[in-house]
mmCIF file of C-alpha atoms and ligand atoms in Angstrom:
data_model
loop_
_atom_site.group_PDB
_atom_site.id
_atom_site.type_symbol
_atom_site.label_atom_id
_atom_site.label_comp_id
_atom_site.label_asym_id
_atom_site.label_seq_id
_atom_site.Cartn_x
_atom_site.Cartn_y
_atom_site.Cartn_z
ATOM 1 C CA MET A 1 -1.361 21.477 24.500
ATOM 2 C CA PRO A 2 0.003 17.999 24.203
ATOM 3 C CA PRO A 3 -2.062 15.812 21.280
ATOM 4 C CA ILE A 4 -5.112 13.309 22.441
ATOM 5 C CA ASN A 5 -3.817 10.295 20.867
ATOM 6 C CA LEU A 6 -6.701 8.261 19.486
ATOM 7 C CA ASN A 7 -4.851 6.450 17.013
ATOM 8 C CA PRO A 8 -6.348 3.051 16.276
ATOM 9 C CA GLY A 9 -3.022 0.848 16.160
ATOM 10 C CA PRO A 10 -0.163 1.281 16.560
ATOM 11 C CA ALA A 11 -1.497 3.400 19.191
ATOM 12 C CA ILE A 12 -0.809 5.364 22.345
ATOM 13 C CA LEU A 13 1.270 3.662 24.950
ATOM 14 C CA PRO A 14 1.758 4.662 28.606
ATOM 15 C CA LYS A 15 4.289 7.878 29.152
ATOM 16 C CA SER A 16 6.064 5.634 31.777
ATOM 17 C CA VAL A 17 6.594 2.976 29.433
ATOM 18 C CA LEU A 18 7.856 5.077 26.407
ATOM 19 C CA THR A 19 10.451 6.474 29.017
ATOM 20 C CA LYS A 20 11.742 2.873 30.038
ATOM 21 C CA LEU A 21 11.717 1.946 26.435
ATOM 22 C CA SER A 22 13.841 4.697 25.257
ATOM 23 C CA SER A 23 16.313 4.300 28.155
ATOM 24 C CA SER A 24 16.468 0.973 27.531
ATOM 25 C CA VAL A 25 17.862 1.875 23.695
ATOM 26 C CA ILE A 26 20.765 3.534 25.044
ATOM 27 C CA ASN A 27 21.633 1.573 28.342
ATOM 28 C CA TYR A 28 19.418 -1.723 28.860
ATOM 29 C CA ASN A 29 19.244 -2.197 33.059
ATOM 30 C CA GLY A 30 22.686 -0.399 33.750
ATOM 31 C CA SER A 31 24.407 -3.185 31.504
ATOM 32 C CA GLY A 32 26.094 -0.278 29.402
ATOM 33 C CA LEU A 33 24.568 -1.967 26.118
ATOM 34 C CA SER A 34 21.482 -1.448 24.212
ATOM 35 C CA LEU A 35 18.760 -3.778 24.616
ATOM 36 C CA LEU A 36 19.025 -3.603 20.604
ATOM 37 C CA GLU A 37 22.403 -4.954 20.944
ATOM 38 C CA ILE A 38 22.067 -8.166 22.984
ATOM 39 C CA SER A 39 21.326 -11.789 22.249
ATOM 40 C CA HIS A 40 17.860 -13.215 22.315
ATOM 41 C CA ARG A 41 19.612 -16.171 23.884
ATOM 42 C CA SER A 42 21.381 -13.941 26.790
ATOM 43 C CA ASP A 43 20.067 -14.222 30.258
ATOM 44 C CA ALA A 44 18.489 -10.654 30.055
ATOM 45 C CA PHE A 45 16.485 -11.367 27.245
ATOM 46 C CA ILE A 46 15.201 -15.079 28.670
ATOM 47 C CA GLU A 47 14.479 -13.050 31.562
ATOM 48 C CA ILE A 48 12.293 -10.721 29.786
ATOM 49 C CA ILE A 49 10.454 -13.178 27.320
ATOM 50 C CA ASP A 50 9.793 -15.329 30.540
ATOM 51 C CA HIS A 51 8.111 -12.351 32.539
ATOM 52 C CA VAL A 52 6.024 -11.780 29.614
ATOM 53 C CA ARG A 53 4.480 -15.223 29.652
ATOM 54 C CA LEU A 54 4.433 -15.111 33.322
ATOM 55 C CA LEU A 55 2.707 -11.813 33.787
ATOM 56 C CA THR A 56 0.178 -12.553 30.769
ATOM 57 C CA LYS A 57 -0.898 -15.651 32.664
ATOM 58 C CA LYS A 58 -1.391 -13.929 36.097
ATOM 59 C CA LEU A 59 -3.178 -10.605 34.562
ATOM 60 C CA LEU A 60 -5.478 -13.159 32.584
ATOM 61 C CA ASN A 61 -5.870 -15.478 35.228
ATOM 62 C CA LEU A 62 -5.023 -18.369 33.383
ATOM 63 C CA ASN A 63 -4.581 -21.691 34.804
ATOM 64 C CA ASP A 64 -1.673 -24.368 34.030
ATOM 65 C CA ASP A 65 -3.010 -25.520 30.659
ATOM 66 C CA TYR A 66 -2.045 -22.507 29.185
ATOM 67 C CA GLN A 67 1.207 -21.678 26.949
ATOM 68 C CA VAL A 68 1.940 -17.694 26.112
ATOM 69 C CA LEU A 69 3.977 -17.310 22.945
ATOM 70 C CA CYS A 70 5.425 -14.304 21.661
ATOM 71 C CA LEU A 71 5.437 -14.751 17.372
ATOM 72 C CA GLN A 72 5.697 -12.414 14.531
ATOM 73 C CA GLY A 73 3.330 -11.876 11.486
ATOM 74 C CA GLY A 74 0.782 -9.954 13.408
ATOM 75 C CA ALA A 75 -2.668 -11.068 14.106
ATOM 76 C CA SER A 76 -3.135 -11.400 10.213
ATOM 77 C CA LEU A 77 -0.630 -14.346 10.218
ATOM 78 C CA GLN A 78 -2.742 -16.071 12.851
ATOM 79 C CA PHE A 79 -5.735 -16.139 10.250
ATOM 80 C CA SER A 80 -3.421 -18.896 8.357
ATOM 81 C CA GLN A 81 -1.483 -20.452 11.260
ATOM 82 C CA ILE A 82 -4.728 -21.250 13.351
ATOM 83 C CA PRO A 83 -6.513 -23.396 10.461
ATOM 84 C CA MET A 84 -2.940 -24.558 9.474
ATOM 85 C CA ASN A 85 -2.623 -26.303 12.912
ATOM 86 C CA PHE A 86 -6.335 -27.179 13.913
ATOM 87 C CA LEU A 87 -8.008 -27.867 10.532
ATOM 88 C CA GLY A 88 -7.621 -31.047 8.517
ATOM 89 C CA THR A 89 -8.419 -30.574 4.899
ATOM 90 C CA ASN A 90 -11.580 -32.654 5.378
ATOM 91 C CA ASP A 91 -12.527 -30.702 8.590
ATOM 92 C CA THR A 92 -14.861 -28.026 9.458
ATOM 93 C CA ALA A 93 -14.471 -24.686 11.637
ATOM 94 C CA CYS A 94 -17.092 -22.252 12.514
ATOM 95 C CA TYR A 95 -16.455 -18.494 12.060
ATOM 96 C CA CYS A 96 -18.648 -15.570 12.746
ATOM 97 C CA ASN A 97 -18.515 -12.985 10.122
ATOM 98 C CA ASN A 98 -18.820 -9.529 12.185
ATOM 99 C CA GLY A 99 -16.296 -7.307 10.302
ATOM 100 C CA ILE A 100 -13.584 -6.719 8.183
ATOM 101 C CA TRP A 101 -11.183 -8.563 10.451
ATOM 102 C CA GLY A 102 -13.538 -11.660 10.843
ATOM 103 C CA GLU A 103 -13.905 -11.632 7.113
ATOM 104 C CA LYS A 104 -9.886 -11.940 6.468
ATOM 105 C CA ALA A 105 -9.878 -14.511 8.953
ATOM 106 C CA ILE A 106 -12.307 -16.813 6.860
ATOM 107 C CA LYS A 107 -10.774 -16.191 3.710
ATOM 108 C CA ALA A 108 -7.377 -17.538 5.254
ATOM 109 C CA ALA A 109 -9.244 -20.323 6.639
ATOM 110 C CA SER A 110 -11.124 -21.572 3.590
ATOM 111 C CA LEU A 111 -7.699 -22.238 1.982
ATOM 112 C CA TYR A 112 -7.077 -24.987 4.502
ATOM 113 C CA GLY A 113 -10.434 -26.735 5.377
ATOM 114 C CA ASN A 114 -14.201 -25.995 5.059
ATOM 115 C CA VAL A 115 -15.704 -22.760 6.651
ATOM 116 C CA HIS A 116 -19.168 -22.768 8.246
ATOM 117 C CA LEU A 117 -20.885 -19.042 8.695
ATOM 118 C CA ALA A 118 -21.936 -19.467 12.466
ATOM 119 C CA SER A 119 -23.544 -15.950 11.926
ATOM 120 C CA SER A 120 -23.002 -12.787 9.954
ATOM 121 C CA SER A 121 -24.113 -9.288 10.565
ATOM 122 C CA LYS A 122 -23.398 -8.259 7.117
ATOM 123 C CA ASP A 123 -26.864 -7.632 6.264
ATOM 124 C CA LYS A 124 -27.197 -4.510 8.862
ATOM 125 C CA ASP A 125 -23.359 -3.156 7.812
ATOM 126 C CA HIS A 126 -21.924 -5.065 10.735
ATOM 127 C CA THR A 127 -23.595 -2.384 13.256
ATOM 128 C CA TYR A 128 -24.476 -5.341 15.874
ATOM 129 C CA ILE A 129 -23.425 -8.916 17.077
ATOM 130 C CA PRO A 130 -25.722 -11.803 16.161
ATOM 131 C CA LYS A 131 -25.980 -14.045 19.054
ATOM 132 C CA GLU A 132 -27.884 -16.973 17.753
ATOM 133 C CA LEU A 133 -25.219 -19.149 16.401
ATOM 134 C CA ASP A 134 -25.494 -22.111 13.860
ATOM 135 C CA ILE A 135 -22.607 -24.453 15.292
ATOM 136 C CA HIS A 136 -21.836 -27.669 13.783
ATOM 137 C CA ASP A 137 -21.100 -30.160 16.618
ATOM 138 C CA SER A 138 -18.417 -31.903 14.553
ATOM 139 C CA ALA A 139 -16.286 -28.277 13.831
ATOM 140 C CA LYS A 140 -13.066 -27.999 15.100
ATOM 141 C CA TYR A 141 -13.635 -24.447 16.738
ATOM 142 C CA LEU A 142 -15.613 -21.770 16.573
ATOM 143 C CA HIS A 143 -13.608 -18.602 15.692
ATOM 144 C CA ILE A 144 -14.828 -14.968 16.940
ATOM 145 C CA THR A 145 -13.570 -11.388 16.668
ATOM 146 C CA THR A 146 -14.208 -10.177 20.369
ATOM 147 C CA ASN A 147 -13.582 -6.596 19.539
ATOM 148 C CA ASN A 148 -14.503 -5.393 15.784
ATOM 149 C CA THR A 149 -11.859 -2.740 15.742
ATOM 150 C CA VAL A 150 -13.104 -1.270 12.568
ATOM 151 C CA GLU A 151 -16.879 -1.511 13.103
ATOM 152 C CA GLY A 152 -17.096 -0.596 16.841
ATOM 153 C CA THR A 153 -18.749 -3.437 17.993
ATOM 154 C CA GLN A 154 -17.842 -5.947 20.805
ATOM 155 C CA TRP A 155 -18.888 -9.327 22.530
ATOM 156 C CA HIS A 156 -19.502 -8.422 25.863
ATOM 157 C CA THR A 157 -19.776 -11.967 26.913
ATOM 158 C CA THR A 158 -18.607 -15.241 25.585
ATOM 159 C CA PRO A 159 -20.797 -17.561 23.594
ATOM 160 C CA PRO A 160 -21.770 -20.371 25.501
ATOM 161 C CA ILE A 161 -21.017 -23.390 23.275
ATOM 162 C CA ARG A 162 -19.259 -26.728 23.447
ATOM 163 C CA ILE A 163 -16.590 -26.581 20.857
ATOM 164 C CA PRO A 164 -13.191 -25.071 21.435
ATOM 165 C CA ILE A 165 -13.438 -21.170 20.558
ATOM 166 C CA ILE A 166 -10.874 -19.257 19.309
ATOM 167 C CA ALA A 167 -10.483 -15.567 19.442
ATOM 168 C CA ASP A 168 -8.953 -12.843 18.062
ATOM 169 C CA MET A 169 -8.602 -10.285 20.866
ATOM 170 C CA SER A 170 -6.267 -7.930 18.982
ATOM 171 C CA SER A 171 -8.088 -4.570 20.296
ATOM 172 C CA ASP A 172 -9.749 -5.475 23.414
ATOM 173 C CA ILE A 173 -7.223 -7.963 25.068
ATOM 174 C CA LEU A 174 -6.345 -6.787 28.801
ATOM 175 C CA SER A 175 -9.076 -4.223 28.463
ATOM 176 C CA MET A 176 -11.726 -5.823 30.502
ATOM 177 C CA GLN A 177 -12.486 -9.064 32.309
ATOM 178 C CA ARG A 178 -13.370 -12.505 30.490
ATOM 179 C CA ASP A 179 -13.099 -15.777 31.890
ATOM 180 C CA PHE A 180 -10.313 -16.327 29.578
ATOM 181 C CA ASN A 181 -10.072 -19.835 30.563
ATOM 182 C CA GLN A 182 -12.847 -20.652 28.437
ATOM 183 C CA PHE A 183 -10.801 -20.116 25.428
ATOM 184 C CA ALA A 184 -8.787 -22.651 23.234
ATOM 185 C CA LEU A 185 -6.655 -20.341 21.736
ATOM 186 C CA ILE A 186 -6.574 -16.224 21.968
ATOM 187 C CA TYR A 187 -4.080 -14.022 19.789
ATOM 188 C CA ALA A 188 -3.556 -10.494 19.440
ATOM 189 C CA GLY A 189 -1.195 -8.287 17.712
ATOM 190 C CA ALA A 190 0.774 -6.371 20.265
ATOM 191 C CA GLN A 191 0.375 -2.557 18.646
ATOM 192 C CA LYS A 192 -3.107 -1.773 20.205
ATOM 193 C CA ASN A 193 -3.254 -2.510 24.091
ATOM 194 C CA ILE A 194 -0.199 -4.724 24.931
ATOM 195 C CA GLY A 195 2.780 -3.165 23.408
ATOM 196 C CA VAL A 196 4.192 -1.896 20.123
ATOM 197 C CA ALA A 197 4.093 -3.384 16.241
ATOM 198 C CA GLY A 198 6.187 -6.354 15.703
ATOM 199 C CA ALA A 199 4.915 -8.887 18.697
ATOM 200 C CA THR A 200 1.731 -11.090 18.491
ATOM 201 C CA LEU A 201 0.601 -12.824 21.620
ATOM 202 C CA VAL A 202 -0.869 -16.344 21.240
ATOM 203 C CA ILE A 203 -2.200 -18.113 24.306
ATOM 204 C CA LEU A 204 -3.038 -21.619 23.727
ATOM 205 C CA ASN A 205 -4.766 -24.436 25.758
ATOM 206 C CA THR A 206 -2.026 -27.174 25.508
ATOM 207 C CA LYS A 207 -4.860 -29.737 26.469
ATOM 208 C CA VAL A 208 -6.785 -28.547 23.210
ATOM 209 C CA LEU A 209 -3.967 -28.641 21.111
ATOM 210 C CA LYS A 210 -2.770 -32.351 21.937
ATOM 211 C CA GLN A 211 -6.100 -33.243 20.815
ATOM 212 C CA VAL A 212 -5.132 -32.489 17.164
ATOM 213 C CA PRO A 213 -4.432 -35.438 15.195
ATOM 214 C CA PRO A 214 -1.337 -35.207 13.689
ATOM 215 C CA SER A 215 -1.306 -33.568 10.312
ATOM 216 C CA GLU A 216 -0.102 -34.561 6.709
ATOM 217 C CA ARG A 217 0.013 -31.136 5.920
ATOM 218 C CA LEU A 218 3.652 -29.781 5.251
ATOM 219 C CA PHE A 219 4.193 -26.394 6.990
ATOM 220 C CA PRO A 220 7.159 -24.690 8.451
ATOM 221 C CA ASP A 221 8.418 -25.371 11.856
ATOM 222 C CA LEU A 222 7.816 -21.736 12.518
ATOM 223 C CA LEU A 223 4.325 -21.767 11.952
ATOM 224 C CA HIS A 224 4.155 -25.237 14.331
ATOM 225 C CA TYR A 225 2.578 -24.223 17.853
ATOM 226 C CA THR A 226 3.678 -27.266 19.501
ATOM 227 C CA LYS A 227 7.354 -26.554 18.309
ATOM 228 C CA GLN A 228 7.200 -23.132 19.216
ATOM 229 C CA ILE A 229 6.054 -24.248 22.590
ATOM 230 C CA GLU A 230 8.981 -26.561 22.896
ATOM 231 C CA ALA A 231 11.432 -23.607 21.677
ATOM 232 C CA ASN A 232 9.941 -21.212 24.278
ATOM 233 C CA SER A 233 9.058 -19.203 20.857
ATOM 234 C CA LEU A 234 12.799 -18.996 20.126
ATOM 235 C CA LEU A 235 12.886 -21.159 16.880
ATOM 236 C CA ASN A 236 14.274 -17.878 15.486
ATOM 237 C CA THR A 237 15.355 -14.195 16.442
ATOM 238 C CA PRO A 238 11.847 -13.020 18.097
ATOM 239 C CA PRO A 239 11.252 -9.407 17.873
ATOM 240 C CA THR A 240 13.296 -8.226 21.207
ATOM 241 C CA PHE A 241 12.319 -4.918 21.423
ATOM 242 C CA ALA A 242 8.688 -5.450 20.817
ATOM 243 C CA ILE A 243 8.757 -8.358 23.516
ATOM 244 C CA TYR A 244 10.249 -5.961 26.004
ATOM 245 C CA ALA A 245 7.673 -3.234 25.156
ATOM 246 C CA CYS A 246 4.834 -5.918 26.053
ATOM 247 C CA LEU A 247 6.781 -6.401 29.184
ATOM 248 C CA LEU A 248 6.433 -2.959 30.394
ATOM 249 C CA THR A 249 3.080 -2.604 29.369
ATOM 250 C CA LEU A 250 1.976 -5.401 31.161
ATOM 251 C CA GLN A 251 3.778 -4.290 34.355
ATOM 252 C CA TRP A 252 1.858 -1.336 33.848
ATOM 253 C CA ILE A 253 -1.373 -2.521 33.815
ATOM 254 C CA GLU A 254 -0.380 -4.567 37.341
ATOM 255 C CA GLN A 255 0.612 -1.461 38.324
ATOM 256 C CA GLN A 256 -2.761 0.139 37.904
ATOM 257 C CA GLY A 257 -4.410 -2.681 39.796
ATOM 258 C CA GLY A 258 -4.831 -5.406 36.979
ATOM 259 C CA ILE A 259 -7.626 -5.922 34.612
ATOM 260 C CA THR A 260 -10.374 -5.136 37.187
ATOM 261 C CA ALA A 261 -8.899 -1.749 37.859
ATOM 262 C CA ILE A 262 -8.614 -1.256 34.079
ATOM 263 C CA GLU A 263 -11.740 -2.257 33.225
ATOM 264 C CA SER A 264 -13.721 0.033 35.763
ATOM 265 C CA ILE A 265 -11.883 3.210 34.190
ATOM 266 C CA ASN A 266 -12.565 1.899 30.571
ATOM 267 C CA GLU A 267 -16.200 1.414 31.335
ATOM 268 C CA LYS A 268 -16.117 5.071 32.576
ATOM 269 C CA LYS A 269 -14.284 6.519 29.607
ATOM 270 C CA ALA A 270 -16.625 4.814 27.181
ATOM 271 C CA THR A 271 -19.342 5.946 28.951
ATOM 272 C CA MET A 272 -18.374 9.245 28.768
ATOM 273 C CA VAL A 273 -17.888 9.327 25.167
ATOM 274 C CA TYR A 274 -21.251 7.505 24.274
ATOM 275 C CA ASP A 275 -23.137 10.218 26.418
ATOM 276 C CA ALA A 276 -21.583 12.702 24.843
ATOM 277 C CA LEU A 277 -22.445 11.485 21.418
ATOM 278 C CA ASP A 278 -25.719 10.698 21.903
ATOM 279 C CA ASN A 279 -26.562 13.928 24.010
ATOM 280 C CA CYS A 280 -25.331 15.884 20.713
ATOM 281 C CA ASN A 281 -27.643 15.280 17.470
ATOM 282 C CA THR A 282 -24.986 16.829 15.319
ATOM 283 C CA PHE A 283 -23.247 12.964 15.985
ATOM 284 C CA ASP A 284 -24.662 9.764 14.562
ATOM 285 C CA CYS A 285 -23.690 6.533 16.055
ATOM 286 C CA ARG A 286 -25.270 3.759 14.064
ATOM 287 C CA VAL A 287 -24.131 0.375 16.476
ATOM 288 C CA HIS A 288 -26.816 -1.266 18.318
ATOM 289 C CA LYS A 289 -26.592 -0.111 21.849
ATOM 290 C CA ALA A 290 -26.246 -3.482 23.528
ATOM 291 C CA ASP A 291 -23.029 -4.604 21.327
ATOM 292 C CA ARG A 292 -21.217 -0.985 21.513
ATOM 293 C CA SER A 293 -17.251 -1.415 21.749
ATOM 294 C CA LYS A 294 -15.985 0.299 24.476
ATOM 295 C CA MET A 295 -12.560 0.562 22.831
ATOM 296 C CA ASN A 296 -13.259 1.893 19.268
ATOM 297 C CA ILE A 297 -16.455 3.604 19.017
ATOM 298 C CA VAL A 298 -17.392 4.487 15.432
ATOM 299 C CA PHE A 299 -19.909 7.425 14.784
ATOM 300 C CA TYR A 300 -20.573 9.686 11.648
ATOM 301 C CA LEU A 301 -22.097 13.169 11.263
ATOM 302 C CA LYS A 302 -25.653 13.646 10.466
ATOM 303 C CA GLN A 303 -24.888 15.811 8.191
ATOM 304 C CA GLU A 304 -22.021 14.233 6.008
ATOM 305 C CA SER A 305 -20.954 17.765 4.666
ATOM 306 C CA LEU A 306 -19.741 18.593 8.041
ATOM 307 C CA MET A 307 -17.124 16.251 7.892
ATOM 308 C CA PRO A 308 -14.281 18.789 6.634
ATOM 309 C CA SER A 309 -15.130 21.073 8.976
ATOM 310 C CA PHE A 310 -15.392 18.572 12.104
ATOM 311 C CA LEU A 311 -11.929 17.030 10.852
ATOM 312 C CA THR A 312 -10.452 20.569 10.955
ATOM 313 C CA PHE A 313 -11.780 21.544 14.572
ATOM 314 C CA CYS A 314 -10.526 18.346 15.879
ATOM 315 C CA LYS A 315 -7.070 19.178 14.419
ATOM 316 C CA ASN A 316 -7.284 22.445 15.690
ATOM 317 C CA ASN A 317 -7.995 20.864 19.186
ATOM 318 C CA HIS A 318 -4.853 18.417 18.782
ATOM 319 C CA ILE A 319 -6.605 15.465 18.370
ATOM 320 C CA VAL A 320 -4.860 13.074 16.481
ATOM 321 C CA GLY A 321 -6.373 9.555 14.541
ATOM 322 C CA ILE A 322 -9.995 10.397 14.950
ATOM 323 C CA LYS A 323 -10.734 10.109 11.182
ATOM 324 C CA GLY A 324 -12.683 6.217 10.518
ATOM 325 C CA HIS A 325 -11.178 3.350 8.705
ATOM 326 C CA SER A 326 -11.193 3.668 4.812
ATOM 327 C CA THR A 327 -13.918 0.911 4.421
ATOM 328 C CA LYS A 328 -16.201 2.976 6.683
ATOM 329 C CA GLY A 329 -15.692 6.368 6.719
ATOM 330 C CA GLY A 330 -16.957 8.585 9.466
ATOM 331 C CA CYS A 331 -15.116 8.672 12.504
ATOM 332 C CA ARG A 332 -13.260 6.583 15.463
ATOM 333 C CA ILE A 333 -12.179 7.023 18.558
ATOM 334 C CA SER A 334 -10.050 4.457 19.922
ATOM 335 C CA LEU A 335 -10.032 4.501 23.887
ATOM 336 C CA TYR A 336 -7.378 2.039 24.531
ATOM 337 C CA ASN A 337 -5.915 1.186 27.953
ATOM 338 C CA ALA A 338 -3.228 3.820 27.971
ATOM 339 C CA LEU A 339 -5.445 6.604 27.323
ATOM 340 C CA PRO A 340 -6.000 8.819 30.427
ATOM 341 C CA ILE A 341 -9.200 9.557 31.659
ATOM 342 C CA GLU A 342 -8.194 13.357 31.596
ATOM 343 C CA ASP A 343 -7.786 13.058 27.960
ATOM 344 C CA VAL A 344 -11.391 11.647 27.281
ATOM 345 C CA GLU A 345 -12.803 14.569 29.643
ATOM 346 C CA LYS A 346 -11.041 17.178 27.057
ATOM 347 C CA LEU A 347 -12.023 15.128 24.144
ATOM 348 C CA CYS A 348 -16.002 15.068 25.322
ATOM 349 C CA ASN A 349 -15.593 19.087 25.928
ATOM 350 C CA ILE A 350 -14.316 19.221 22.163
ATOM 351 C CA LEU A 351 -17.120 17.383 20.803
ATOM 352 C CA HIS A 352 -19.676 19.615 22.720
ATOM 353 C CA ASP A 353 -17.898 22.893 21.582
ATOM 354 C CA PHE A 354 -18.547 21.776 17.901
ATOM 355 C CA HIS A 355 -22.056 20.599 18.456
ATOM 356 C CA LYS A 356 -22.610 24.031 19.905
ATOM 357 C CA GLN A 357 -20.791 25.631 17.048
ATOM 358 C CA GLN A 358 -23.517 24.007 14.568
ATOM 359 C CA GLN A 359 -26.546 25.466 16.694
HETATM 360 C C1 LIG B 401 -5.648 -4.716 13.952
HETATM 361 C C2 LIG B 401 -6.287 -6.012 13.871
HETATM 362 C C3 LIG B 401 -5.839 -7.135 13.362
HETATM 363 C C4 LIG B 401 -4.687 -7.071 12.175
HETATM 364 O O1 LIG B 401 -3.339 -6.935 13.117
HETATM 365 P P1 LIG B 401 -1.898 -7.178 12.464
HETATM 366 O O2 LIG B 401 -1.221 -7.094 13.460
HETATM 367 O O3 LIG B 401 -1.734 -5.728 11.715
HETATM 368 O O4 LIG B 401 -1.945 -8.293 11.460
HETATM 369 C C5 LIG B 401 -6.297 -8.533 13.215
HETATM 370 N N1 LIG B 401 -7.669 -8.076 14.005
HETATM 371 C C6 LIG B 401 -8.143 -7.145 14.708
HETATM 372 C C7 LIG B 401 -9.332 -7.496 15.571
HETATM 373 C C8 LIG B 401 -7.239 -5.982 14.676
HETATM 374 O O5 LIG B 401 -7.840 -4.899 15.549
#
């Protein structure tokens, strides 16, 4: 039996993407050369990166104000790059603290300007998303994490506020519809829902970017959004293979019928798993129902001592990657786009079987 891959990231990719990726390593597009041995300035690669930008804009329905960048350093470097570009030393930015990734973004931003906490869910161990936000009118932007990968909570709507919104969408980009044109900047490490580790997608509203006053701050050109836009993300050698993996995944999403079609499958997958967990009192889902993530489902065993036997049971049933994040304990089921619904059915049966075994 092939494994059921629930890894949180790097994560499952569509089989067809893996097949095409592997053949590109030997012979890219009949050229007789590997994709790994051609220049990032070659026509073949420029075509790939241009196509990634176009297809991202198409799938997310972005208007012409938006530019798509393929950068490096993961979502984590964006934690610093965003305030470097958008926040003057005396400026203030609002941040929501809904989990460990948001907390890291806050810590990074505090080195560059003032951080005002718009909300925090720390009081309840990040098991919910506070919707009441305390926003400073003069703040340069609000930063949110749309899906809290580690805690299993998700913003299902976008907060209705007037200042620009910047969002870390690393773990739920391309999984559901949002009005992406409401965001000043969207970023995501590719290794969860877009492709493989090494590439980071940054989607910028250039109108908002142009309003940022010139900064006195000195920082490398590589981290300058405007300079990267002017250079088509090619200021230095980009992660060519990872960018090609993004293109293949974006094309796969398009073939599935785009985000609308993907979202409806994702809804079904998440409902199946939450139902299975809710219906078996062996498991304990602590996240408030209204804020449950459809991508990363975090749960515990009511009887903590059962954890080792549950993990062994999962292993014997070829489930990979179900152990929770080291800071949270418990378990986590990641339901990224590429995980087939058939695997989710099997997974739910396995959860039921374990529950029955305990009766
Ligand atoms: C995985 C993840 C990150 C970190 O991504 P890197 O690419 O490893 O820097 C940041 N934010 C969220 C929401 C994530 O899921």
